[in-house]
mmCIF file of C-alpha atoms in Angstrom:
data_model
loop_
_atom_site.group_PDB
_atom_site.id
_atom_site.type_symbol
_atom_site.label_atom_id
_atom_site.label_comp_id
_atom_site.label_asym_id
_atom_site.label_seq_id
_atom_site.Cartn_x
_atom_site.Cartn_y
_atom_site.Cartn_z
ATOM 1 C CA MET A 700 20.566 19.001 52.721
ATOM 2 C CA LYS A 701 17.283 19.921 50.651
ATOM 3 C CA ARG A 702 18.794 22.956 49.549
ATOM 4 C CA MET A 703 22.103 21.353 48.247
ATOM 5 C CA ILE A 704 19.883 18.479 46.828
ATOM 6 C CA PHE A 705 17.631 21.345 45.065
ATOM 7 C CA PHE A 706 20.852 23.399 43.637
ATOM 8 C CA ALA A 707 22.573 19.847 42.406
ATOM 9 C CA LEU A 708 19.177 19.413 40.254
ATOM 10 C CA VAL A 709 19.228 22.865 38.926
ATOM 11 C CA LEU A 710 22.595 22.279 38.284
ATOM 12 C CA CYS A 711 21.927 18.849 36.107
ATOM 13 C CA LEU A 712 19.201 20.594 34.395
ATOM 14 C CA ALA A 713 21.353 23.593 33.074
ATOM 15 C CA LEU A 714 24.037 20.951 32.046
ATOM 16 C CA THR A 715 21.372 19.066 30.126
ATOM 17 C CA ALA A 716 19.800 22.173 28.400
ATOM 18 C CA CYS A 717 23.268 22.792 27.168
ATOM 19 C CA ILE A 718 23.947 19.615 25.431
ATOM 20 C CA PRO A 719 22.846 20.111 21.866
ATOM 21 C CA ALA A 720 20.185 18.080 20.647
ATOM 22 C CA THR A 721 21.141 15.311 17.836
ATOM 23 C CA PRO A 722 19.814 16.523 14.731
ATOM 24 C CA GLU A 723 17.507 14.670 12.756
ATOM 25 C CA PRO A 724 18.689 13.057 9.862
ATOM 26 C CA ALA A 725 18.298 15.070 6.590
ATOM 27 C CA VAL A 726 15.260 13.865 4.254
ATOM 28 C CA THR A 727 15.515 14.368 0.406
ATOM 29 C CA LYS A 728 11.942 14.501 -0.930
ATOM 30 C CA VAL A 729 11.542 13.058 -4.726
ATOM 31 C CA THR A 730 9.280 11.819 -7.190
ATOM 32 C CA LEU A 731 9.450 8.585 -9.046
ATOM 33 C CA ASN A 732 7.538 8.714 -12.304
ATOM 34 C CA LEU A 733 6.185 5.555 -13.350
ATOM 35 C CA THR A 734 4.637 4.819 -17.021
ATOM 36 C CA TYR A 735 1.108 2.850 -17.088
ATOM 37 C CA ILE A 736 -1.296 3.125 -13.998
ATOM 38 C CA PRO A 737 -0.858 1.721 -10.532
ATOM 39 C CA ASN A 738 -0.198 -1.992 -11.033
ATOM 40 C CA VAL A 739 1.122 -5.307 -9.287
ATOM 41 C CA GLN A 740 4.084 -5.080 -11.594
ATOM 42 C CA PHE A 741 5.376 -2.016 -9.495
ATOM 43 C CA ALA A 742 5.304 -3.925 -6.356
ATOM 44 C CA PRO A 743 9.030 -3.203 -5.565
ATOM 45 C CA PHE A 744 8.307 0.536 -5.383
ATOM 46 C CA TYR A 745 5.560 -0.076 -3.207
ATOM 47 C CA VAL A 746 7.638 -2.365 -1.080
ATOM 48 C CA ALA A 747 10.598 0.326 -1.071
ATOM 49 C CA ILE A 748 8.262 2.890 0.449
ATOM 50 C CA GLU A 749 6.275 0.413 2.902
ATOM 51 C CA LYS A 750 9.243 -1.188 4.228
ATOM 52 C CA GLY A 751 11.395 1.654 4.536
ATOM 53 C CA HIS A 752 14.127 1.063 1.915
ATOM 54 C CA PHE A 753 13.892 4.549 0.647
ATOM 55 C CA ALA A 754 13.619 5.741 4.338
ATOM 56 C CA LYS A 755 16.941 4.094 4.856
ATOM 57 C CA TYR A 756 18.710 6.410 2.699
ATOM 58 C CA GLY A 757 17.068 9.449 3.640
ATOM 59 C CA LEU A 758 14.642 9.446 0.636
ATOM 60 C CA GLU A 759 10.810 10.401 0.912
ATOM 61 C CA VAL A 760 9.647 9.282 -2.351
ATOM 62 C CA SER A 761 6.186 10.043 -3.993
ATOM 63 C CA LEU A 762 5.023 7.899 -6.883
ATOM 64 C CA ALA A 763 3.400 9.560 -9.932
ATOM 65 C CA TYR A 764 2.027 7.838 -13.199
ATOM 66 C CA GLY A 765 1.707 9.158 -16.751
ATOM 67 C CA ASN A 766 2.932 9.313 -20.325
ATOM 68 C CA GLU A 767 6.352 8.196 -20.455
ATOM 69 C CA ALA A 768 7.180 10.892 -23.295
ATOM 70 C CA ASP A 769 5.829 14.028 -20.994
ATOM 71 C CA MET A 770 7.664 12.276 -17.692
ATOM 72 C CA VAL A 771 11.098 12.040 -19.800
ATOM 73 C CA ALA A 772 10.798 15.558 -20.757
ATOM 74 C CA LEU A 773 10.352 16.584 -16.895
ATOM 75 C CA VAL A 774 13.382 14.514 -15.660
ATOM 76 C CA GLY A 775 15.653 15.388 -18.603
ATOM 77 C CA SER A 776 15.079 19.488 -17.801
ATOM 78 C CA ASP A 777 15.398 18.396 -14.091
ATOM 79 C CA ASN A 778 12.157 19.435 -13.009
ATOM 80 C CA GLN A 779 11.911 16.296 -11.582
ATOM 81 C CA GLN A 780 14.716 13.709 -10.808
ATOM 82 C CA PHE A 781 13.654 9.867 -11.395
ATOM 83 C CA MET A 782 11.630 7.654 -13.841
ATOM 84 C CA ILE A 783 11.309 4.321 -14.724
ATOM 85 C CA ALA A 784 11.724 4.773 -18.480
ATOM 86 C CA SER A 785 12.190 2.215 -21.333
ATOM 87 C CA GLY A 786 15.773 1.629 -23.050
ATOM 88 C CA GLU A 787 14.555 3.112 -26.344
ATOM 89 C CA GLN A 788 13.123 6.083 -24.703
ATOM 90 C CA VAL A 789 16.468 6.692 -23.075
ATOM 91 C CA LEU A 790 18.037 6.580 -26.529
ATOM 92 C CA LEU A 791 15.619 8.336 -28.498
ATOM 93 C CA SER A 792 15.729 11.428 -25.812
ATOM 94 C CA ARG A 793 19.484 11.586 -25.681
ATOM 95 C CA ALA A 794 19.345 11.737 -29.533
ATOM 96 C CA GLN A 795 16.906 14.683 -29.203
ATOM 97 C CA GLY A 796 19.579 16.411 -26.570
ATOM 98 C CA LEU A 797 17.906 15.549 -23.415
ATOM 99 C CA PRO A 798 20.718 14.698 -20.817
ATOM 100 C CA VAL A 799 18.599 11.632 -19.432
ATOM 101 C CA ILE A 800 20.633 8.721 -18.267
ATOM 102 C CA SER A 801 19.862 5.059 -17.058
ATOM 103 C CA VAL A 802 21.587 4.356 -13.469
ATOM 104 C CA ARG A 803 19.933 0.590 -13.151
ATOM 105 C CA GLU A 804 18.280 -1.676 -15.278
ATOM 106 C CA TRP A 805 15.263 -3.127 -14.030
ATOM 107 C CA TYR A 806 14.681 -5.781 -16.425
ATOM 108 C CA LYS A 807 17.187 -8.589 -17.226
ATOM 109 C CA ASP A 808 14.977 -9.544 -20.368
ATOM 110 C CA TYR A 809 13.210 -7.330 -22.744
ATOM 111 C CA PRO A 810 9.628 -7.626 -21.573
ATOM 112 C CA VAL A 811 7.642 -7.791 -24.991
ATOM 113 C CA GLY A 812 6.373 -10.857 -26.849
ATOM 114 C CA VAL A 813 4.032 -11.911 -29.422
ATOM 115 C CA ALA A 814 1.238 -14.084 -28.434
ATOM 116 C CA SER A 815 -1.071 -15.999 -30.573
ATOM 117 C CA LEU A 816 -3.554 -18.954 -30.316
ATOM 118 C CA LYS A 817 -2.220 -22.481 -30.592
ATOM 119 C CA THR A 818 -4.658 -23.007 -33.695
ATOM 120 C CA SER A 819 -2.676 -20.211 -35.711
ATOM 121 C CA GLN A 820 0.453 -22.141 -35.653
ATOM 122 C CA ILE A 821 2.784 -19.130 -35.143
ATOM 123 C CA SER A 822 5.659 -20.711 -33.346
ATOM 124 C CA GLN A 823 8.486 -19.122 -34.969
ATOM 125 C CA PRO A 824 8.882 -15.437 -35.757
ATOM 126 C CA SER A 825 9.083 -16.216 -39.683
ATOM 127 C CA ASP A 826 5.281 -17.569 -39.214
ATOM 128 C CA LEU A 827 4.211 -14.028 -38.659
ATOM 129 C CA ARG A 828 4.540 -13.542 -42.595
ATOM 130 C CA GLY A 829 0.970 -12.645 -43.919
ATOM 131 C CA LYS A 830 -0.484 -11.948 -40.390
ATOM 132 C CA VAL A 831 -2.491 -9.424 -38.929
ATOM 133 C CA ILE A 832 -0.711 -8.236 -35.842
ATOM 134 C CA GLY A 833 -2.472 -6.251 -32.971
ATOM 135 C CA LEU A 834 -0.569 -3.709 -30.604
ATOM 136 C CA PRO A 835 -1.505 -0.942 -28.685
ATOM 137 C CA GLY A 836 -0.302 1.527 -31.409
ATOM 138 C CA LEU A 837 3.002 2.440 -33.431
ATOM 139 C CA TYR A 838 4.790 3.693 -30.355
ATOM 140 C CA GLY A 839 6.623 2.335 -27.377
ATOM 141 C CA ALA A 840 8.328 -0.792 -26.407
ATOM 142 C CA ASN A 841 5.384 -3.210 -27.868
ATOM 143 C CA TYR A 842 6.285 -1.538 -31.282
ATOM 144 C CA ILE A 843 9.933 -1.436 -31.094
ATOM 145 C CA GLY A 844 10.108 -5.059 -29.624
ATOM 146 C CA PHE A 845 7.848 -6.408 -32.296
ATOM 147 C CA GLU A 846 9.550 -4.632 -35.531
ATOM 148 C CA ALA A 847 13.058 -5.988 -33.713
ATOM 149 C CA LEU A 848 11.673 -9.422 -33.955
ATOM 150 C CA ALA A 849 10.352 -9.126 -37.167
ATOM 151 C CA ALA A 850 13.512 -7.720 -38.846
ATOM 152 C CA HIS A 851 15.652 -10.374 -36.845
ATOM 153 C CA ALA A 852 13.368 -12.980 -39.013
ATOM 154 C CA GLY A 853 14.088 -11.123 -42.220
ATOM 155 C CA LEU A 854 10.191 -9.661 -42.399
ATOM 156 C CA THR A 855 9.829 -6.057 -43.844
ATOM 157 C CA ASP A 856 6.851 -4.311 -43.484
ATOM 158 C CA ALA A 857 5.032 -5.534 -46.272
ATOM 159 C CA ASP A 858 5.031 -9.007 -45.102
ATOM 160 C CA TYR A 859 2.385 -8.198 -42.301
ATOM 161 C CA GLU A 860 -0.622 -6.038 -41.092
ATOM 162 C CA LEU A 861 0.074 -4.052 -37.825
ATOM 163 C CA ARG A 862 -3.222 -3.038 -36.284
ATOM 164 C CA SER A 863 -3.340 -0.482 -33.593
ATOM 165 C CA ILE A 864 -6.013 -1.929 -31.058
ATOM 166 C CA GLY A 865 -5.230 -0.018 -27.766
ATOM 167 C CA PHE A 866 -4.682 -2.011 -24.436
ATOM 168 C CA THR A 867 -7.337 -4.755 -25.963
ATOM 169 C CA GLN A 868 -5.218 -7.369 -26.797
ATOM 170 C CA VAL A 869 -6.767 -10.319 -24.859
ATOM 171 C CA GLU A 870 -10.106 -9.642 -26.237
ATOM 172 C CA ALA A 871 -8.960 -8.739 -29.745
ATOM 173 C CA LEU A 872 -7.033 -12.076 -29.998
ATOM 174 C CA VAL A 873 -9.928 -14.205 -28.536
ATOM 175 C CA THR A 874 -12.474 -12.689 -30.631
ATOM 176 C CA GLU A 875 -9.974 -13.340 -33.506
ATOM 177 C CA GLN A 876 -10.059 -9.839 -34.653
ATOM 178 C CA VAL A 877 -6.203 -10.283 -35.221
ATOM 179 C CA ASP A 878 -3.986 -13.228 -35.478
ATOM 180 C CA ALA A 879 -1.466 -12.486 -32.839
ATOM 181 C CA VAL A 880 -1.001 -9.713 -30.500
ATOM 182 C CA VAL A 881 2.118 -7.953 -28.952
ATOM 183 C CA VAL A 882 2.059 -8.286 -25.262
ATOM 184 C CA TYR A 883 3.983 -7.818 -22.129
ATOM 185 C CA LEU A 884 5.346 -11.009 -21.005
ATOM 186 C CA ALA A 885 3.989 -10.803 -17.343
ATOM 187 C CA ASN A 886 0.525 -9.561 -18.178
ATOM 188 C CA GLU A 887 -1.516 -10.799 -21.031
ATOM 189 C CA PRO A 888 -0.114 -13.990 -21.616
ATOM 190 C CA VAL A 889 -1.178 -14.961 -17.895
ATOM 191 C CA GLN A 890 -4.669 -13.555 -18.469
ATOM 192 C CA LEU A 891 -5.014 -15.718 -21.758
ATOM 193 C CA ARG A 892 -4.005 -18.973 -20.053
ATOM 194 C CA ALA A 893 -6.254 -18.111 -17.122
ATOM 195 C CA ARG A 894 -9.122 -18.254 -19.036
ATOM 196 C CA GLY A 895 -8.229 -21.546 -20.640
ATOM 197 C CA TYR A 896 -6.810 -20.525 -23.908
ATOM 198 C CA GLU A 897 -3.682 -22.460 -25.245
ATOM 199 C CA ILE A 898 -0.927 -20.134 -26.816
ATOM 200 C CA ASP A 899 2.201 -19.771 -28.347
ATOM 201 C CA LEU A 900 4.215 -16.978 -27.274
ATOM 202 C CA LEU A 901 7.584 -15.375 -29.216
ATOM 203 C CA ARG A 902 9.736 -13.666 -26.586
ATOM 204 C CA VAL A 903 11.608 -10.913 -28.034
ATOM 205 C CA ALA A 904 14.471 -11.869 -25.419
ATOM 206 C CA ASP A 905 14.733 -15.272 -27.161
ATOM 207 C CA TYR A 906 16.238 -13.758 -30.030
ATOM 208 C CA LEU A 907 17.836 -10.465 -29.451
ATOM 209 C CA SER A 908 19.069 -9.044 -26.269
ATOM 210 C CA LEU A 909 17.810 -5.391 -26.058
ATOM 211 C CA VAL A 910 17.720 -2.823 -23.003
ATOM 212 C CA GLY A 911 14.335 -3.043 -21.161
ATOM 213 C CA ASN A 912 13.032 -0.454 -18.577
ATOM 214 C CA CYS A 913 15.751 1.295 -16.059
ATOM 215 C CA LEU A 914 15.634 3.757 -13.200
ATOM 216 C CA VAL A 915 16.593 6.838 -15.263
ATOM 217 C CA THR A 916 17.666 10.284 -13.938
ATOM 218 C CA ASN A 917 19.725 13.197 -15.412
ATOM 219 C CA GLU A 918 22.999 14.530 -15.569
ATOM 220 C CA LYS A 919 22.503 17.118 -13.344
ATOM 221 C CA SER A 920 21.571 15.016 -10.594
ATOM 222 C CA LEU A 921 24.138 12.477 -11.431
ATOM 223 C CA ASN A 922 26.879 14.872 -11.087
ATOM 224 C CA GLU A 923 25.676 17.035 -8.408
ATOM 225 C CA ARG A 924 23.517 14.635 -6.264
ATOM 226 C CA SER A 925 25.377 11.355 -6.401
ATOM 227 C CA GLU A 926 24.535 10.713 -2.944
ATOM 228 C CA MET A 927 20.881 10.848 -3.739
ATOM 229 C CA VAL A 928 21.244 9.008 -7.024
ATOM 230 C CA GLN A 929 22.932 6.106 -5.076
ATOM 231 C CA GLY A 930 20.503 6.099 -2.333
ATOM 232 C CA MET A 931 17.747 5.718 -5.098
ATOM 233 C CA VAL A 932 19.673 2.513 -6.807
ATOM 234 C CA SER A 933 20.559 1.029 -3.645
ATOM 235 C CA ALA A 934 16.928 0.878 -2.067
ATOM 236 C CA ILE A 935 15.614 -0.257 -5.280
ATOM 237 C CA HIS A 936 17.899 -2.956 -5.528
ATOM 238 C CA GLU A 937 16.974 -3.845 -2.014
ATOM 239 C CA ALA A 938 13.238 -3.822 -2.565
ATOM 240 C CA LEU A 939 13.667 -5.936 -5.587
ATOM 241 C CA ALA A 940 15.476 -8.590 -3.831
ATOM 242 C CA ALA A 941 12.622 -8.260 -0.912
ATOM 243 C CA THR A 942 9.643 -8.605 -3.362
ATOM 244 C CA ALA A 943 11.365 -11.620 -5.240
ATOM 245 C CA ALA A 944 12.139 -13.202 -2.141
ATOM 246 C CA ASP A 945 8.501 -12.669 -0.382
ATOM 247 C CA PRO A 946 6.113 -12.410 -3.289
ATOM 248 C CA ASP A 947 3.123 -12.734 -0.729
ATOM 249 C CA MET A 948 4.113 -9.946 1.243
ATOM 250 C CA ALA A 949 4.881 -7.661 -1.836
ATOM 251 C CA TYR A 950 1.318 -8.355 -3.135
ATOM 252 C CA GLU A 951 -0.303 -7.442 0.209
ATOM 253 C CA VAL A 952 1.593 -4.242 0.369
ATOM 254 C CA SER A 953 0.710 -3.300 -3.206
ATOM 255 C CA ARG A 954 -3.230 -3.673 -2.495
ATOM 256 C CA LYS A 955 -2.574 -0.224 -0.533
ATOM 257 C CA TYR A 956 -1.529 1.364 -3.834
ATOM 258 C CA VAL A 957 -3.484 -0.433 -6.521
ATOM 259 C CA GLU A 958 -7.143 0.039 -6.568
ATOM 260 C CA ASN A 959 -9.445 -2.544 -6.483
ATOM 261 C CA LEU A 960 -6.702 -5.172 -5.950
ATOM 262 C CA SER A 961 -8.271 -8.189 -3.955
ATOM 263 C CA GLU A 962 -6.734 -9.968 -1.032
ATOM 264 C CA ASP A 963 -6.435 -13.134 -3.267
ATOM 265 C CA ASP A 964 -6.659 -12.657 -7.105
ATOM 266 C CA PRO A 965 -4.804 -15.544 -8.693
ATOM 267 C CA ILE A 966 -4.370 -13.776 -12.108
ATOM 268 C CA GLN A 967 -2.762 -10.905 -10.444
ATOM 269 C CA LYS A 968 -0.557 -12.672 -8.105
ATOM 270 C CA GLN A 969 0.656 -14.852 -11.266
ATOM 271 C CA VAL A 970 1.162 -11.374 -12.981
ATOM 272 C CA LEU A 971 3.717 -10.619 -10.171
ATOM 273 C CA LEU A 972 5.664 -14.009 -10.374
ATOM 274 C CA GLU A 973 6.006 -13.697 -13.959
ATOM 275 C CA SER A 974 7.516 -10.195 -13.594
ATOM 276 C CA ILE A 975 10.039 -11.462 -11.035
ATOM 277 C CA LYS A 976 11.130 -13.666 -13.483
ATOM 278 C CA ILE A 977 12.289 -11.087 -16.015
ATOM 279 C CA TRP A 978 13.735 -8.525 -13.278
ATOM 280 C CA GLN A 979 17.376 -8.081 -12.966
ATOM 281 C CA LEU A 980 18.153 -8.818 -9.365
ATOM 282 C CA GLU A 981 22.095 -8.666 -9.980
ATOM 283 C CA PRO A 982 23.337 -5.924 -12.103
ATOM 284 C CA ASP A 983 25.291 -7.659 -15.236
ATOM 285 C CA SER A 984 28.764 -6.834 -16.376
ATOM 286 C CA SER A 985 29.515 -3.554 -18.299
ATOM 287 C CA GLU A 986 30.005 -5.649 -21.512
ATOM 288 C CA VAL A 987 26.800 -7.339 -21.495
ATOM 289 C CA GLU A 988 24.882 -3.719 -20.691
ATOM 290 C CA VAL A 989 26.992 -2.217 -23.601
ATOM 291 C CA THR A 990 25.929 -4.984 -25.783
ATOM 292 C CA ARG A 991 22.159 -4.612 -25.047
ATOM 293 C CA TRP A 992 22.128 -0.742 -25.686
ATOM 294 C CA GLU A 993 24.185 -1.194 -28.784
ATOM 295 C CA ASN A 994 21.526 -3.628 -30.488
ATOM 296 C CA MET A 995 18.740 -1.180 -29.353
ATOM 297 C CA GLN A 996 20.431 1.684 -30.816
ATOM 298 C CA THR A 997 20.945 -0.524 -33.895
ATOM 299 C CA VAL A 998 17.103 -1.420 -34.025
ATOM 300 C CA LEU A 999 16.175 2.284 -33.709
ATOM 301 C CA LEU A 1000 18.549 3.381 -36.204
ATOM 302 C CA ASN A 1001 17.107 0.648 -38.631
ATOM 303 C CA LEU A 1002 13.693 1.677 -38.046
ATOM 304 C CA GLY A 1003 14.456 5.297 -38.870
ATOM 305 C CA LEU A 1004 13.771 6.446 -35.343
ATOM 306 C CA MET A 1005 17.195 7.842 -34.727
ATOM 307 C CA THR A 1006 18.890 9.490 -37.439
ATOM 308 C CA ARG A 1007 22.280 9.450 -35.743
ATOM 309 C CA GLN A 1008 24.355 7.378 -33.726
ATOM 310 C CA ILE A 1009 25.299 8.768 -30.219
ATOM 311 C CA GLU A 1010 27.839 7.793 -27.475
ATOM 312 C CA ILE A 1011 26.278 4.450 -26.008
ATOM 313 C CA ARG A 1012 28.470 4.932 -22.711
ATOM 314 C CA GLU A 1013 26.642 8.069 -22.198
ATOM 315 C CA ALA A 1014 23.354 6.762 -22.324
ATOM 316 C CA PHE A 1015 23.920 4.499 -18.949
ATOM 317 C CA SER A 1016 25.924 4.472 -15.695
ATOM 318 C CA ASP A 1017 27.086 1.248 -13.912
ATOM 319 C CA ALA A 1018 28.858 3.535 -11.185
ATOM 320 C CA PHE A 1019 25.852 3.333 -8.644
ATOM 321 C CA THR A 1020 25.770 -0.906 -8.884
ATOM 322 C CA LYS A 1021 29.479 -1.746 -8.273
#
């Protein structure tokens, strides 16, 4: 009897050994390039990593930070596959032959505005006439957004002075080095109000519909790795929703990625809340997206930053948000 049990056990083990092991799901390693520096405004991407939204779609995502122009070159050449880039950067890059393409808009509103102290009485774009305007430099979304706003008000370069001040908008304004500053809506206005200053804020989005920041890839990834692209889009969509639904959770997650972000920083918590207000949580229709891209191209052409029109429908794809 013992011998029979022994042989039965041996047979069982042998049969078990013949059963093929379930293969581990394939994991695709990708880098997501973020411009600027680690910041609570990037909370959805931190949430996507920590809460498994990327992993759900077989993605192992590393984050990198740096200069937008350098990163768009990496993505356009397929050395890397994903980045967050401004809409104007996508158009400028495509006009130069880089095959980058937006696959999901992150912002529903253009995130730039012009802030001034109440005492300056700049309550509408035409009030910028004769003023000194501080901005980081003559590049990027701050510059594009301001010039678009000024042109909308019928102002020309001769009507105001632009002064490059780096990222010192708050100090430059409160020390009256300039009359107004170009800002990101979710950042400097929060800091100014927290310090007790009453401000006027001209939001570019209140006057013009332009493309803000997007998830950007390249045409090769779009055509040859569509499953990977779909996974990135879906994961980010879910992480945006999760962050908007639970900002406290997202803030706590961000502390792992943002150096010196304290447990309870009311200013940075408000920055996150203001950021959520301008995110595109649900994709817009193709017609709305086309209008934003066309408006942005018109601004760039009028500024002389683009010398020829490109086919707008080649600059973005909504196939992954349907």
